[in-house]
Coordinates of C-alpha atoms in Angstrom, one line a residue:
M1 CA -3.2 -25.1 27.4
T2 CA 0.4 -26.0 28.1
T3 CA 3.6 -25.3 26.2
P4 CA 5.5 -28.3 25.3
D5 CA 8.8 -28.6 27.0
Y6 CA 10.7 -28.5 23.7
L7 CA 9.4 -25.0 22.8
E8 CA 10.6 -21.8 24.3
F9 CA 9.1 -18.7 23.4
S10 CA 10.1 -14.8 23.5
I11 CA 9.0 -11.6 22.4
E12 CA 11.3 -9.2 21.8
W13 CA 9.3 -6.3 22.5
V14 CA 11.7 -3.4 21.8
A15 CA 11.7 -4.9 18.5
V16 CA 7.6 -4.3 17.4
L17 CA 7.7 -1.0 19.5
P18 CA 6.9 1.0 16.2
L19 CA 3.8 -1.3 15.8
L20 CA 3.0 -1.2 19.1
I21 CA 3.0 2.8 19.1
V22 CA 0.5 2.6 16.0
L23 CA -2.0 0.1 17.5
G24 CA -1.7 1.6 21.0
A25 CA -2.8 5.1 19.7
A26 CA -5.4 3.4 17.8
V27 CA -6.8 1.9 20.8
L28 CA -6.3 5.2 22.5
G29 CA -8.3 6.9 19.8
T30 CA -11.3 4.4 20.3
L31 CA -11.7 5.2 23.8
I32 CA -11.2 9.0 22.9
E33 CA -14.2 8.8 20.8
A34 CA -15.8 7.0 23.7
F35 CA -14.7 9.5 26.5
V36 CA -13.6 12.9 25.4
P37 CA -16.1 15.7 25.0
H38 CA -17.4 16.2 20.8
R39 CA -15.9 19.7 20.6
A40 CA -12.2 18.1 21.6
R41 CA -12.3 15.1 19.7
R42 CA -11.1 16.4 16.7
P43 CA -7.8 18.3 17.6
V44 CA -7.2 15.3 20.2
Q45 CA -7.7 12.9 17.5
I46 CA -5.6 14.6 14.9
G47 CA -2.8 15.0 17.4
L48 CA -2.6 11.7 18.5
S49 CA -2.5 10.7 15.4
M50 CA 0.6 12.5 13.8
L51 CA 2.6 11.8 17.4
A52 CA 2.1 8.6 17.0
L53 CA 3.1 8.1 13.3
A54 CA 6.1 10.5 13.7
S55 CA 7.4 8.5 16.9
A56 CA 6.6 5.1 15.1
L57 CA 8.8 6.6 12.2
V58 CA 11.7 7.5 14.6
A59 CA 11.2 4.2 16.7
V60 CA 11.6 2.8 12.9
V61 CA 15.0 4.5 12.2
W62 CA 16.6 3.6 15.6
R63 CA 15.4 0.0 15.0
W64 CA 17.2 0.0 11.8
T65 CA 20.2 1.6 13.2
E66 CA 20.4 -0.9 15.7
L67 CA 19.8 -3.6 13.3
Q68 CA 22.7 -2.5 11.1
V69 CA 25.4 -2.3 14.3
S70 CA 24.4 -5.8 15.3
G71 CA 24.7 -7.1 11.8
A72 CA 21.7 -9.3 11.9
G73 CA 18.0 -9.6 12.1
G74 CA 16.4 -10.0 15.1
T75 CA 13.3 -11.8 15.7
A76 CA 10.7 -9.7 17.2
L77 CA 8.2 -12.9 17.8
S78 CA 9.6 -16.6 17.8
A79 CA 9.4 -19.8 19.3
S80 CA 12.9 -21.7 19.5
V81 CA 13.1 -25.9 18.9
L82 CA 15.2 -27.1 22.2
P83 CA 17.5 -29.8 22.4
S84 CA 14.4 -31.5 24.4
H85 CA 12.4 -31.8 21.3
P86 CA 11.2 -35.6 20.8
M87 CA 12.9 -35.9 17.3
A88 CA 16.4 -34.2 18.4
G89 CA 19.3 -35.9 17.9
I90 CA 17.4 -38.4 15.3
P91 CA 19.5 -38.7 12.6
G92 CA 17.4 -37.4 9.1
S93 CA 14.8 -35.4 11.2
G94 CA 16.4 -32.5 10.2
F95 CA 15.4 -31.3 13.9
E96 CA 19.1 -31.5 14.8
T97 CA 20.2 -29.1 12.5
L98 CA 17.5 -26.4 12.3
P99 CA 18.5 -22.9 13.6
Q100 CA 16.4 -22.3 16.6
G101 CA 13.2 -19.9 15.9
L102 CA 12.8 -21.2 12.5
Y103 CA 9.8 -23.3 12.6
S104 CA 7.4 -20.6 14.6
V105 CA 8.6 -17.0 13.5
G106 CA 5.5 -15.1 13.5
L107 CA 7.0 -11.4 13.0
V108 CA 10.7 -10.8 12.0
E109 CA 12.5 -7.7 12.2
D110 CA 14.9 -7.4 9.2
N111 CA 16.0 -4.9 6.5
I112 CA 12.6 -5.7 4.8
S113 CA 10.5 -4.8 7.1
L114 CA 11.8 -1.8 8.5
I115 CA 12.1 -0.1 5.4
G116 CA 8.8 -1.1 4.0
Q117 CA 7.6 0.4 7.6
T118 CA 9.5 3.6 6.5
V119 CA 7.9 3.6 3.0
I120 CA 4.6 3.5 4.9
L121 CA 4.6 5.7 7.4
A122 CA 6.2 8.0 5.5
S123 CA 3.1 8.1 3.2
A124 CA 0.8 7.8 6.0
L125 CA 1.9 11.0 7.6
L126 CA 1.3 12.9 4.3
A127 CA -2.3 11.0 3.8
F128 CA -3.5 11.8 7.5
L129 CA -2.4 15.8 7.1
I130 CA -5.1 15.2 3.7
M131 CA -7.4 13.6 6.0
A132 CA -7.3 16.1 8.8
D133 CA -7.6 19.5 6.3
R134 CA -10.8 21.2 5.9
T135 CA -12.1 23.9 3.5
E136 CA -12.5 27.4 4.6
T137 CA -16.0 26.7 5.3
R138 CA -15.0 24.0 7.9
E139 CA -16.2 21.2 5.7
G140 CA -14.1 18.1 5.1
A141 CA -13.9 15.0 3.2
F142 CA -15.7 12.8 5.0
A143 CA -19.9 12.8 6.2
A144 CA -20.9 14.3 9.5
S145 CA -22.0 10.9 10.4
A146 CA -21.4 8.0 8.1
A147 CA -24.3 6.0 10.1
T148 CA -27.1 8.1 8.6
R149 CA -28.9 7.1 5.3
P150 CA -27.8 9.2 2.4
G151 CA -30.6 12.4 1.9
S152 CA -32.3 11.7 4.9
P153 CA -33.7 14.3 7.2
D154 CA -30.8 12.7 9.9
E155 CA -28.0 13.6 7.6
R156 CA -29.1 17.1 7.0
E157 CA -29.6 18.0 11.0
M158 CA -25.9 16.2 11.4
T159 CA -24.3 18.3 8.6
K160 CA -26.1 21.4 9.8
A161 CA -25.2 21.1 13.5
G162 CA -21.5 20.4 12.2
R163 CA -20.8 17.1 13.5
Q164 CA -17.8 15.4 12.1
Q165 CA -16.7 11.7 11.7
T166 CA -13.6 11.6 14.0
E167 CA -13.2 7.9 14.0
I168 CA -11.6 7.9 10.8
F169 CA -8.5 8.4 12.8
P170 CA -8.2 5.7 14.9
L171 CA -9.6 3.2 11.6
A172 CA -6.7 4.8 9.7
L173 CA -4.2 4.0 12.3
F174 CA -5.6 0.3 12.3
A175 CA -5.0 0.1 8.7
T176 CA -1.8 1.4 9.4
G177 CA -0.5 -0.8 11.9
G178 CA -1.9 -3.6 9.5
M179 CA 0.2 -2.6 7.1
M180 CA 3.4 -2.3 9.0
A181 CA 2.4 -6.0 11.0
F182 CA 2.1 -6.9 6.7
T183 CA 5.8 -6.4 6.3
S184 CA 7.1 -8.2 9.1
A185 CA 5.0 -11.2 8.9
M186 CA 6.9 -14.5 8.5
D187 CA 4.1 -16.7 9.4
L188 CA 1.1 -17.3 7.1
L189 CA -1.4 -17.0 9.9
T190 CA 0.4 -14.2 11.0
L191 CA 0.0 -12.8 7.2
F192 CA -3.8 -13.3 7.3
I193 CA -4.4 -11.7 10.7
A194 CA -2.4 -8.6 9.3
L195 CA -4.6 -8.6 6.1
E196 CA -7.7 -8.2 8.1
V197 CA -6.1 -5.7 10.3
L198 CA -5.3 -3.8 7.1
S199 CA -8.4 -4.7 5.1
L200 CA -11.3 -3.9 7.5
P201 CA -10.8 -0.6 8.4
L202 CA -10.4 0.5 4.8
Y203 CA -14.0 -1.4 4.0
V204 CA -15.4 1.1 6.5
L205 CA -13.3 4.4 5.5
S206 CA -14.2 3.8 1.9
A207 CA -18.1 4.4 2.7
T208 CA -17.6 7.8 4.6
A209 CA -17.2 10.4 1.6
R210 CA -19.2 13.5 2.6
R211 CA -20.8 13.3 -1.2
K212 CA -22.1 11.2 -3.7
R213 CA -22.6 8.6 -0.5
L214 CA -24.6 6.1 -2.7
L215 CA -21.5 5.9 -4.6
A216 CA -19.1 5.5 -1.6
Q217 CA -21.4 2.7 -0.1
E218 CA -21.3 0.9 -3.4
A219 CA -18.0 1.1 -3.9
A220 CA -17.0 -0.1 -0.1
L221 CA -19.6 -3.1 -0.6
K222 CA -17.6 -4.4 -3.4
Y223 CA -14.6 -3.8 -2.1
F224 CA -15.5 -5.7 0.7
I225 CA -17.2 -8.6 -0.8
L226 CA -14.3 -9.0 -3.5
G227 CA -12.0 -8.7 -0.5
A228 CA -13.6 -11.5 1.2
F229 CA -13.4 -13.6 -1.5
S230 CA -9.8 -12.9 -1.7
S231 CA -9.0 -13.5 1.7
A232 CA -10.6 -16.8 1.1
I233 CA -8.4 -17.7 -1.7
F234 CA -5.4 -16.8 0.5
L235 CA -6.4 -18.9 3.4
M236 CA -6.7 -21.8 1.4
G237 CA -3.4 -21.2 0.1
A238 CA -2.0 -21.1 3.4
A239 CA -3.9 -24.5 4.4
L240 CA -2.4 -26.4 0.9
F241 CA 0.9 -24.8 1.9
Y242 CA 0.9 -26.2 5.3
G243 CA -0.2 -29.6 3.7
A244 CA 2.9 -29.6 1.7
T245 CA 5.0 -28.4 4.4
G246 CA 3.8 -29.5 7.6
T247 CA 4.3 -25.9 8.7
L248 CA 2.7 -22.1 8.4
N249 CA 6.2 -20.1 8.6
L250 CA 7.2 -19.2 4.8
T251 CA 10.6 -21.0 5.3
G252 CA 8.6 -24.2 5.6
A253 CA 8.9 -25.1 1.8
F254 CA 12.8 -24.7 2.4
L255 CA 13.0 -26.8 4.8
R256 CA 10.8 -29.5 3.8
A257 CA 13.1 -29.5 0.7
E258 CA 16.2 -29.8 2.6
F259 CA 15.7 -31.6 5.6
G260 CA 11.8 -33.2 5.2
P261 CA 10.7 -36.8 4.3
A262 CA 11.4 -37.7 0.4
G263 CA 8.6 -37.4 -1.9
D264 CA 7.2 -34.4 -4.7
F265 CA 5.3 -32.0 -2.8
S266 CA 5.8 -29.5 -5.4
V267 CA 2.6 -29.7 -7.1
M268 CA 0.6 -28.7 -3.9
L269 CA 3.5 -26.3 -3.4
A270 CA 2.6 -24.6 -6.5
V271 CA -1.0 -24.6 -6.2
A272 CA -0.6 -23.1 -2.7
G273 CA 1.9 -20.5 -3.9
I274 CA -0.4 -19.4 -6.7
M275 CA -3.4 -19.1 -4.3
M276 CA -1.7 -16.9 -1.7
L277 CA -0.6 -14.6 -4.7
V278 CA -4.1 -14.3 -5.9
G279 CA -4.8 -12.9 -2.4
L280 CA -2.2 -10.3 -2.4
L281 CA -2.6 -9.4 -6.1
F282 CA -6.1 -8.4 -5.2
K283 CA -4.4 -6.1 -2.9
V284 CA -2.3 -4.2 -5.6
G285 CA -5.1 -4.2 -7.9
A286 CA -3.5 -6.6 -10.5
V287 CA -5.4 -8.0 -13.4
P288 CA -7.4 -10.2 -13.4
F289 CA -8.0 -9.1 -9.9
H290 CA -8.4 -5.0 -10.3
S291 CA -12.2 -4.6 -10.9
W292 CA -12.5 -3.3 -7.4
T293 CA -10.0 -0.5 -7.9
P294 CA -11.4 2.1 -10.2
D295 CA -14.9 2.1 -8.5
V296 CA -13.3 2.1 -5.0
Y297 CA -10.9 5.1 -6.0
Q298 CA -13.4 6.6 -7.5
G299 CA -16.1 6.3 -4.6
A300 CA -14.2 6.2 -1.3
P301 CA -13.2 9.8 0.1
T302 CA -10.2 10.9 -1.9
P303 CA -7.9 11.7 1.0
I304 CA -8.4 7.6 1.9
T305 CA -7.8 6.8 -1.8
G306 CA -4.5 8.1 -1.2
F307 CA -3.4 6.7 1.5
M308 CA -4.8 3.2 0.6
A309 CA -3.3 3.5 -2.9
A310 CA 0.5 4.1 -1.4
G311 CA 0.2 2.3 1.8
T312 CA -1.5 -1.1 0.7
K313 CA 0.4 -1.3 -2.4
A314 CA 3.7 -1.2 -0.3
A315 CA 2.5 -3.4 2.3
A316 CA 1.4 -6.0 -0.1
F317 CA 4.1 -5.9 -2.6
L318 CA 6.7 -6.6 0.3
A319 CA 5.0 -9.4 1.6
M320 CA 4.8 -10.7 -1.8
A321 CA 8.2 -10.4 -2.1
R322 CA 9.1 -12.7 1.0
V323 CA 6.7 -15.4 -0.5
F324 CA 8.4 -15.2 -3.6
Y325 CA 11.9 -15.3 -1.8
W326 CA 11.3 -18.4 0.4
V327 CA 8.7 -20.4 -2.1
A328 CA 9.5 -19.1 -5.8
V329 CA 12.9 -21.2 -5.7
L330 CA 11.5 -24.4 -5.5
V331 CA 8.4 -24.3 -7.3
H332 CA 9.5 -21.2 -10.0
D333 CA 8.5 -22.6 -13.5
S334 CA 4.8 -23.0 -12.2
L335 CA 4.7 -19.2 -10.6
N336 CA 6.7 -18.0 -13.3
V337 CA 3.8 -18.8 -16.1
F338 CA 1.4 -17.6 -13.7
L339 CA 2.8 -14.2 -13.1
W340 CA 3.8 -13.6 -16.8
I341 CA 0.2 -13.9 -17.9
V342 CA -0.6 -11.5 -15.0
I343 CA 2.2 -9.0 -15.8
I344 CA 1.4 -8.6 -19.3
A345 CA -2.4 -8.4 -19.1
T346 CA -1.7 -5.8 -15.9
I347 CA 0.4 -3.6 -18.0
L348 CA -2.0 -3.9 -20.9
V349 CA -5.3 -3.2 -19.2
G350 CA -4.0 -0.4 -17.1
T351 CA -2.7 1.0 -20.3
V352 CA -5.4 0.8 -22.3
M353 CA -8.4 1.6 -19.8
G354 CA -6.7 4.5 -18.5
L355 CA -6.4 6.2 -22.1
I356 CA -10.0 6.4 -22.4
Q357 CA -10.8 7.8 -19.0
T358 CA -12.5 11.0 -18.0
D359 CA -12.4 11.0 -14.2
I360 CA -9.3 11.8 -12.9
K361 CA -9.9 9.8 -10.2
R362 CA -10.4 6.4 -12.5
L363 CA -7.8 7.6 -14.6
L364 CA -5.2 7.3 -11.5
A365 CA -6.7 4.2 -10.6
Y366 CA -6.1 2.6 -13.9
S367 CA -2.3 4.3 -13.8
S368 CA -2.0 2.4 -10.6
I369 CA -2.8 -1.0 -12.0
A370 CA 0.0 -0.3 -15.1
H371 CA 2.0 0.5 -12.3
A372 CA 1.4 -2.7 -10.2
G373 CA 2.5 -4.5 -13.7
F374 CA 6.0 -2.4 -13.5
I375 CA 6.5 -3.3 -10.3
L376 CA 5.8 -6.9 -10.5
I377 CA 8.6 -7.5 -12.8
A378 CA 10.8 -7.0 -10.3
I379 CA 9.0 -9.3 -7.9
N380 CA 9.4 -12.1 -10.5
A381 CA 13.2 -11.3 -10.6
I382 CA 13.2 -12.3 -7.1
N383 CA 15.2 -15.7 -6.5
N384 CA 14.8 -16.3 -10.3
P385 CA 17.4 -18.9 -11.5
E386 CA 18.5 -16.3 -14.4
G387 CA 19.9 -14.4 -11.4
S388 CA 22.2 -14.4 -8.6
A389 CA 22.0 -13.7 -4.9
Q390 CA 23.1 -10.2 -5.6
V391 CA 20.2 -9.4 -8.5
T392 CA 17.6 -10.6 -5.9
E393 CA 18.8 -8.0 -3.2
Q394 CA 18.8 -5.1 -6.2
S395 CA 15.2 -6.5 -7.4
I396 CA 14.0 -6.3 -3.7
A397 CA 15.7 -2.4 -3.5
A398 CA 14.1 -1.4 -6.7
I399 CA 10.7 -2.5 -5.3
M400 CA 11.2 -0.4 -2.0
F401 CA 12.6 2.4 -4.0
Y402 CA 9.9 2.7 -6.5
L403 CA 7.0 1.9 -3.5
L404 CA 8.6 5.0 -1.8
A405 CA 8.7 7.5 -5.5
Y406 CA 5.2 6.1 -6.0
G407 CA 3.5 6.2 -2.8
I408 CA 4.6 10.2 -1.9
G409 CA 3.3 10.8 -6.0
T410 CA 0.6 9.5 -5.5
V411 CA -0.5 10.9 -1.6
G412 CA 0.3 14.2 -3.3
A413 CA -1.6 14.1 -6.2
F414 CA -4.7 12.8 -4.5
G415 CA -4.2 15.9 -2.2
I416 CA -4.4 18.0 -5.1
V417 CA -7.9 16.4 -6.2
T418 CA -9.3 17.7 -2.7
L419 CA -8.6 21.1 -3.2
V420 CA -9.9 21.3 -7.0
R421 CA -13.9 21.9 -6.5
E422 CA -16.9 22.1 -8.7
R423 CA -18.9 25.5 -8.7
D424 CA -22.7 25.8 -9.4
A425 CA -24.2 28.4 -11.9
H426 CA -24.6 30.8 -8.6
G427 CA -21.0 30.2 -7.9
N428 CA -21.5 27.9 -4.8
I429 CA -18.6 25.2 -4.2
L430 CA -19.7 21.7 -4.8
G431 CA -17.6 18.7 -4.4
E432 CA -14.4 17.6 -6.3
A433 CA -13.9 18.1 -9.7
T434 CA -13.3 15.1 -11.1
K435 CA -14.2 15.4 -14.3
L436 CA -11.2 15.9 -16.5
S437 CA -12.5 18.5 -18.4
S438 CA -13.1 20.7 -15.4
W439 CA -9.4 21.0 -15.2
A440 CA -9.0 23.5 -18.0
G441 CA -6.9 26.7 -17.1
L442 CA -5.9 25.3 -13.9
G443 CA -2.1 26.6 -14.6
K444 CA -3.7 30.0 -14.4
R445 CA -5.8 30.0 -11.5
S446 CA -3.1 27.9 -9.2
P447 CA 0.1 28.0 -10.8
L448 CA 1.6 26.1 -7.7
L449 CA -1.1 23.3 -7.7
A450 CA -0.5 23.0 -11.7
A451 CA 3.2 22.7 -11.4
S452 CA 3.0 20.0 -8.6
M453 CA 0.4 18.0 -10.2
T454 CA 2.8 18.2 -13.4
V455 CA 5.6 16.8 -11.2
F456 CA 3.5 14.1 -10.0
L457 CA 2.2 13.2 -13.6
L458 CA 6.1 13.1 -15.0
S459 CA 6.8 10.8 -12.2
F460 CA 4.1 8.5 -13.0
A461 CA 5.1 8.8 -16.7
G462 CA 9.0 8.1 -15.7
I463 CA 9.9 11.2 -17.1
P464 CA 14.1 11.7 -15.9
L465 CA 14.5 13.8 -13.1
T466 CA 11.6 12.5 -11.1
G467 CA 11.5 9.7 -8.8
G468 CA 9.4 7.6 -10.8
F469 CA 11.9 7.6 -13.9
I470 CA 14.8 6.2 -11.3
G471 CA 12.1 3.8 -10.1
K472 CA 11.4 2.3 -13.5
F473 CA 15.0 2.2 -14.3
R474 CA 15.9 -0.3 -11.7
V475 CA 12.8 -2.5 -11.7
F476 CA 13.3 -2.9 -15.4
Q477 CA 17.0 -3.2 -14.7
A478 CA 15.9 -6.2 -12.5
G479 CA 13.9 -7.6 -15.2
L480 CA 16.8 -7.5 -18.0
N481 CA 19.0 -9.5 -15.5
T482 CA 16.6 -12.2 -15.0
G483 CA 15.5 -12.8 -18.4
Q484 CA 12.4 -10.9 -18.8
A485 CA 13.6 -8.6 -21.7
V486 CA 10.4 -9.2 -23.0
L487 CA 7.9 -7.9 -20.3
V488 CA 10.2 -5.5 -20.1
V489 CA 10.0 -4.1 -23.6
I490 CA 6.4 -4.4 -23.2
A491 CA 6.4 -2.5 -19.9
V492 CA 8.4 0.5 -21.9
L493 CA 6.2 0.7 -24.6
A494 CA 3.3 1.0 -22.1
S495 CA 5.0 3.4 -20.5
A496 CA 5.5 5.4 -23.0
A497 CA 1.6 4.8 -24.0
T498 CA 0.6 5.9 -20.2
A499 CA 2.4 9.4 -20.9
V500 CA -0.3 10.3 -23.3
F501 CA -3.1 10.5 -20.7
Y502 CA -0.8 12.1 -17.9
F503 CA 0.0 15.0 -20.9
R504 CA -3.6 15.3 -21.7
L505 CA -4.1 16.3 -18.3
V506 CA -0.9 18.8 -18.5
Q507 CA -2.6 20.0 -21.9
L508 CA -5.7 20.8 -20.3
M509 CA -4.3 22.6 -17.4
Y510 CA -1.8 24.8 -19.1
F511 CA -3.2 24.9 -22.9
R512 CA -7.0 25.5 -22.4
E513 CA -8.6 28.3 -21.1
P514 CA -11.1 28.0 -18.6
D515 CA -14.7 28.2 -19.1
T516 CA -18.0 28.4 -16.9
D517 CA -17.7 24.4 -16.1
S518 CA -14.1 24.8 -15.0
A519 CA -13.6 24.0 -11.3
V520 CA -12.3 26.4 -8.8
V521 CA -9.2 26.1 -6.0
I522 CA -10.8 26.1 -2.6
E523 CA -9.0 27.6 0.4
S524 CA -8.6 25.2 3.4
E525 CA -6.7 25.1 6.1
G526 CA -3.2 24.7 4.9
M527 CA -2.8 21.0 6.0
S528 CA -3.4 19.6 2.6
I529 CA -0.7 22.2 0.8
V530 CA 1.9 21.4 3.3
A531 CA 1.5 17.6 2.6
I532 CA 1.4 18.5 -1.2
V533 CA 4.6 20.6 -1.0
I534 CA 6.7 17.6 1.1
A535 CA 5.6 15.3 -1.5
L536 CA 6.6 17.6 -4.3
I537 CA 10.2 17.8 -2.9
G538 CA 10.4 14.4 -2.1
T539 CA 9.6 13.1 -5.9
I540 CA 12.3 15.8 -7.0
A541 CA 14.9 14.8 -4.4
L542 CA 14.3 11.1 -5.5
G543 CA 14.8 12.0 -9.2
V544 CA 17.8 14.6 -9.1
L545 CA 19.4 12.9 -5.9
P546 CA 18.2 9.3 -6.2
G547 CA 21.9 7.8 -4.9
P548 CA 21.9 8.4 -1.1
V549 CA 18.5 6.7 -1.0
L550 CA 19.3 3.9 -3.3
D551 CA 22.6 3.6 -1.4
F552 CA 21.2 3.2 2.0
I553 CA 18.2 0.7 0.8
I554 CA 21.0 -1.3 -1.0
G555 CA 23.1 -0.8 1.6
S556 CA 21.1 -2.8 4.1
F557 CA 21.3 -5.8 2.1
V558 CA 25.4 -6.1 2.2

């Protein structure tokens, strides 16, 4: 296959350095599983993963600094339209006035992608600490061998031998790389590939729980089947987008409207936009595409639940922001009606169903659904006719801040869940204590964990002096600035209602005496405690001193 003489392909390798570090480490981790002796795999995999994530975070900060110095977003992967294009110079063709690279950009390096990758890598670093942690009995959250049948002699033999499923680390790195690419994708084909790179490892990881393995495998199967449907719908939307615009680039709708042939393409573009949004709404757990969320949150290994809750939401919401930025302005009325229905349903279902939960992981799942509804208000403010360019920038900044506050709080909360365990009548330590009643009296048995969980819950509820309050305030402000007062009122009332099930857990921890069914707090290697303390400090800092972070994010768009 030869390249047409009117196209010039170029790759700015330095712009994709953070992505290359993470994906390269994932490939190296796969080779480690094949060639490194079994006893040495765990420390090598942990060291490689943490080094790769920290290095990628440093690279992202460096690239952001370079971007600010240059004063313009750099293209990471592009194909430029040269003057030798067959239609160049023909009046009305559009090619005589189009900026170079606009038609074929695959990955872009801009403020959205770099700040989004910062949020993802920060959450991933905390989540990997929790994944790597083990109890005092050297028991981790993952099955000794996920390929064995639950309850079989092979499983008992693997567990007795102390085998460890260290493949989780390269799989999680692949998922992290997919999340990072998701925030940078400007081409629908690239976006779809990133979606699969993000999703496929998570399907596998969801089935690797050490205990309640049948529940984990059921959750993984549901996640896979529903994820396949959502990917197919997204792909069909991309096909319709191509039919309407003649390109897979997200800028295609704008170019068609400005330079393309006359004719109404808004109907097909509206259908394409809705179908693409369905694929993304599935990833954030919005109603009615949420049915997988409580089952997967409950069944998956708890460290993986925190990892996907923080990272997948960040990647999907920022990809959704790109779609809205380029597409919504042309078919706003159609997308606005669709999104209003989704937002109201998401907020109400997340709030009402959260009130009746008795399992903490399912409670946090419905909490995440309600949070998705809140963030969607800011998504709908992007390029809203009621707002201005400045409002759009503030809306994107609000989304980023919310995702950062929610991400670190969520990873910290699920890290606490991994340390609170059930015990039987003989005092033997069992699996995680996910029943809310088991958390009675935790404040007396572990003041640090109870206080940390309280702060995370207050942040989820949007109580002042926590990062969650600032995030909600900014998101609701974006809604008010774009004529979404009704949605904001519903969201505020729902936020007050969600505080009921958060404070119910606080009441159990501090105002109920422990009984024989109460959980115990296990000793671990300490990595989970490190992650929880960092998340705690971050949650408080974002609430008490949000100015530097907000100035950093908002200043990136000026």
